[in-house]
Amino acid sequence: MTDIEAGVQRTPGDTFARVLRVTDALALAGGWAGMACLVLISALMLAQVGVAFASKFTTSVRGDIPIAWEYGSYMMGAAFLLGSGMTLRADRHIRLGVVVQNCGPRMVRVLEIVSSALALCFTVFLTWSLAGAAHRAILMGTVSISSGTPLWIPQSVFALGTALLALQFAMRLACAIARVPVASEALRFGGELDE
């Protein structure tokens, strides 16, 4: 039975709240994926240290892992970009607090609208550029020199991360216009440190 058949009236506020919940869930998923990348970087670096240590005792072990720096770089970029949407929604990005703290609520809202609109334009352009680079890498079959990894794989992850950030800037802009809080307290980890 649909909402219309049940006689339930949906308001624009209900739809907006649902969209916020979906975008928050996407931001949280991006944050978890970014955290997984950080764990993998740590494991890769520990493996690199272990292999270097083992190579001191036996000549059959190579002194390094050839893909460590390349894959570490991919994962660092992925961690940064995948987690940035959640960081924005949790209001944890670095900002000029001195400006915001010395303005009234009306001016803060104007600054949020202007900065979110500009950031949205930039992140949409960045997403488009990264997605285009991934598409070109697929078409040309571009691979990494050191490992032979198809470059469209990390480029697609980077494009996804910037798309999540662009989505959060769009929602931040919508929240500022609708006079809804732009930050989600539910996405703030370690909120007790704010006090």
Short mmCIF file of C-alpha atoms in Angstrom, two decimals:
data_model
loop_
_atom_site.label_atom_id
_atom_site.label_comp_id
_atom_site.label_asym_id
_atom_site.label_seq_id
_atom_site.Cartn_x
_atom_site.Cartn_y
_atom_site.Cartn_z
CA MET A 1 0.00 0.00 0.00
CA THR A 2 1.42 3.38 -0.97
CA ASP A 3 1.34 6.51 1.16
CA ILE A 4 -1.36 7.98 -1.09
CA GLU A 5 -3.57 4.89 -0.70
CA ALA A 6 -3.07 5.01 3.08
CA GLY A 7 -4.00 8.69 3.14
CA VAL A 8 -0.59 9.82 4.42
CA GLN A 9 0.39 13.29 3.30
CA ARG A 10 4.07 13.86 2.63
CA THR A 11 5.45 17.33 3.15
CA PRO A 12 8.50 18.85 1.49
CA GLY A 13 10.15 18.73 4.92
CA ASP A 14 9.70 14.94 5.05
CA THR A 15 11.31 14.57 1.64
CA PHE A 16 14.18 16.88 2.62
CA ALA A 17 14.75 14.91 5.84
CA ARG A 18 14.79 11.65 3.86
CA VAL A 19 17.30 13.05 1.38
CA LEU A 20 19.47 14.22 4.29
CA ARG A 21 19.37 10.74 5.83
CA VAL A 22 20.43 9.16 2.51
CA THR A 23 23.26 11.64 1.97
CA ASP A 24 24.38 11.17 5.58
CA ALA A 25 24.43 7.41 5.05
CA LEU A 26 26.52 7.87 1.89
CA ALA A 27 28.89 10.19 3.74
CA LEU A 28 29.22 7.66 6.56
CA ALA A 29 29.92 4.86 4.08
CA GLY A 30 32.61 7.05 2.49
CA GLY A 31 34.08 7.69 5.93
CA TRP A 32 34.22 3.98 6.70
CA ALA A 33 35.83 3.29 3.32
CA GLY A 34 38.37 6.03 4.01
CA MET A 35 39.12 4.49 7.39
CA ALA A 36 39.59 1.08 5.74
CA CYS A 37 42.13 2.69 3.40
CA LEU A 38 44.04 4.06 6.39
CA VAL A 39 44.08 0.59 7.99
CA LEU A 40 45.35 -0.90 4.73
CA ILE A 41 48.08 1.76 4.49
CA SER A 42 49.18 0.89 8.02
CA ALA A 43 49.21 -2.83 7.21
CA LEU A 44 51.17 -2.19 4.02
CA MET A 45 53.76 -0.08 5.82
CA LEU A 46 54.10 -2.69 8.59
CA ALA A 47 54.56 -5.38 5.94
CA GLN A 48 57.19 -3.20 4.29
CA VAL A 49 59.07 -2.91 7.59
CA GLY A 50 58.71 -6.66 8.19
CA VAL A 51 60.07 -7.54 4.76
CA ALA A 52 62.99 -5.13 5.17
CA PHE A 53 63.76 -6.69 8.56
CA ALA A 54 63.53 -10.24 7.20
CA SER A 55 65.82 -9.36 4.30
CA LYS A 56 68.60 -8.64 6.80
CA PHE A 57 68.63 -12.33 7.78
CA THR A 58 68.08 -14.07 4.47
CA THR A 59 69.00 -13.26 0.92
CA SER A 60 65.91 -15.00 -0.46
CA VAL A 61 63.69 -12.15 0.78
CA ARG A 62 63.66 -8.93 -1.19
CA GLY A 63 64.28 -5.82 0.94
CA ASP A 64 61.07 -4.04 -0.02
CA ILE A 65 57.56 -4.45 -1.40
CA PRO A 66 57.66 -2.93 -4.90
CA ILE A 67 54.06 -1.66 -4.84
CA ALA A 68 54.12 -0.25 -1.31
CA TRP A 69 54.63 3.41 -2.15
CA GLU A 70 52.37 3.36 -5.19
CA TYR A 71 49.47 1.64 -3.45
CA GLY A 72 50.08 3.65 -0.29
CA SER A 73 49.68 6.82 -2.35
CA TYR A 74 46.48 5.56 -3.95
CA MET A 75 45.03 4.64 -0.57
CA MET A 76 46.06 7.95 1.02
CA GLY A 77 44.30 9.87 -1.75
CA ALA A 78 41.26 7.60 -1.44
CA ALA A 79 41.17 7.99 2.36
CA PHE A 80 41.34 11.77 2.06
CA LEU A 81 38.66 12.06 -0.61
CA LEU A 82 36.29 9.34 0.60
CA GLY A 83 36.30 10.73 4.12
CA SER A 84 35.96 14.39 3.19
CA GLY A 85 32.18 14.27 2.66
CA MET A 86 31.60 12.94 6.16
CA THR A 87 34.12 15.41 7.58
CA LEU A 88 32.20 18.28 5.97
CA ARG A 89 28.80 17.05 7.18
CA ALA A 90 30.20 16.59 10.69
CA ASP A 91 31.50 20.19 10.46
CA ARG A 92 35.10 19.08 11.02
CA HIS A 93 36.78 20.78 8.06
CA ILE A 94 39.27 23.52 8.81
CA ARG A 95 37.60 26.88 8.51
CA LEU A 96 38.16 30.46 9.49
CA GLY A 97 36.40 30.30 12.84
CA VAL A 98 37.53 33.80 13.71
CA VAL A 99 35.33 35.16 10.90
CA VAL A 100 32.29 33.05 11.77
CA GLN A 101 32.59 33.69 15.51
CA ASN A 102 32.57 37.46 15.00
CA CYS A 103 29.50 37.57 12.73
CA GLY A 104 25.84 37.54 13.53
CA PRO A 105 23.61 34.58 12.59
CA ARG A 106 22.34 36.27 9.41
CA MET A 107 25.88 36.94 8.15
CA VAL A 108 26.98 33.40 9.05
CA ARG A 109 24.08 32.07 6.95
CA VAL A 110 25.09 34.29 4.01
CA LEU A 111 28.71 33.13 4.33
CA GLU A 112 27.56 29.47 4.45
CA ILE A 113 25.46 29.94 1.31
CA VAL A 114 28.19 31.73 -0.65
CA SER A 115 31.03 29.42 0.43
CA SER A 116 28.95 26.27 -0.11
CA ALA A 117 27.90 27.44 -3.59
CA LEU A 118 31.50 28.19 -4.57
CA ALA A 119 32.76 24.91 -3.10
CA LEU A 120 29.97 23.02 -4.87
CA CYS A 121 31.04 24.49 -8.21
CA PHE A 122 34.67 23.56 -7.55
CA THR A 123 33.93 20.00 -6.39
CA VAL A 124 31.56 19.34 -9.30
CA PHE A 125 34.33 20.47 -11.68
CA LEU A 126 36.86 18.30 -9.83
CA THR A 127 34.52 15.30 -9.93
CA TRP A 128 33.93 15.82 -13.66
CA SER A 129 37.68 16.09 -14.28
CA LEU A 130 38.56 12.97 -12.26
CA ALA A 131 35.75 10.96 -13.82
CA GLY A 132 36.95 12.11 -17.25
CA ALA A 133 40.50 11.02 -16.41
CA ALA A 134 39.21 7.60 -15.31
CA HIS A 135 37.18 7.30 -18.51
CA ARG A 136 40.20 8.19 -20.65
CA ALA A 137 42.32 5.66 -18.74
CA ILE A 138 39.75 2.97 -19.55
CA LEU A 139 39.66 3.92 -23.23
CA MET A 140 43.44 4.11 -23.56
CA GLY A 141 44.20 1.15 -21.31
CA THR A 142 46.59 3.25 -19.22
CA VAL A 143 48.42 1.34 -16.51
CA SER A 144 50.90 2.23 -13.80
CA ILE A 145 54.55 1.90 -14.79
CA SER A 146 55.68 0.23 -11.59
CA SER A 147 52.88 -2.29 -10.96
CA GLY A 148 50.81 -2.44 -14.13
CA THR A 149 47.68 -1.43 -12.21
CA PRO A 150 44.96 -0.03 -14.50
CA LEU A 151 44.87 3.66 -13.57
CA TRP A 152 41.12 3.91 -13.97
CA ILE A 153 40.72 2.03 -10.68
CA PRO A 154 42.27 4.61 -8.33
CA GLN A 155 41.00 7.48 -10.50
CA SER A 156 37.44 6.15 -10.19
CA VAL A 157 37.79 5.97 -6.41
CA PHE A 158 39.06 9.56 -6.35
CA ALA A 159 36.12 10.65 -8.53
CA LEU A 160 33.70 8.87 -6.19
CA GLY A 161 35.22 10.64 -3.19
CA THR A 162 34.89 14.06 -4.80
CA ALA A 163 31.33 13.21 -5.86
CA LEU A 164 30.48 12.44 -2.22
CA LEU A 165 32.03 15.76 -1.20
CA ALA A 166 30.11 17.62 -3.93
CA LEU A 167 26.90 15.97 -2.72
CA GLN A 168 27.62 17.15 0.81
CA PHE A 169 28.29 20.70 -0.40
CA ALA A 170 24.97 20.61 -2.27
CA MET A 171 23.20 19.47 0.90
CA ARG A 172 25.05 22.07 2.98
CA LEU A 173 23.89 24.75 0.56
CA ALA A 174 20.31 23.42 0.69
CA CYS A 175 20.41 23.30 4.50
CA ALA A 176 21.71 26.87 4.73
CA ILE A 177 18.99 28.11 2.37
CA ALA A 178 16.29 26.13 4.22
CA ARG A 179 17.58 27.34 7.61
CA VAL A 180 18.28 23.78 8.72
CA PRO A 181 21.45 22.99 10.72
CA VAL A 182 24.27 22.37 8.24
CA ALA A 183 26.14 19.95 10.52
CA SER A 184 25.06 16.50 11.65
CA GLU A 185 25.80 15.79 15.30
CA ALA A 186 25.25 12.07 14.58
CA LEU A 187 28.33 12.00 12.33
CA ARG A 188 30.60 13.66 14.88
CA PHE A 189 32.99 11.16 16.35
CA GLY A 190 34.60 12.21 19.59
CA GLY A 191 32.12 15.01 20.24
CA GLU A 192 33.21 15.16 23.86
CA LEU A 193 36.41 16.86 22.70
CA ASP A 194 34.42 19.91 21.61
CA GLU A 195 33.89 21.11 25.15
#
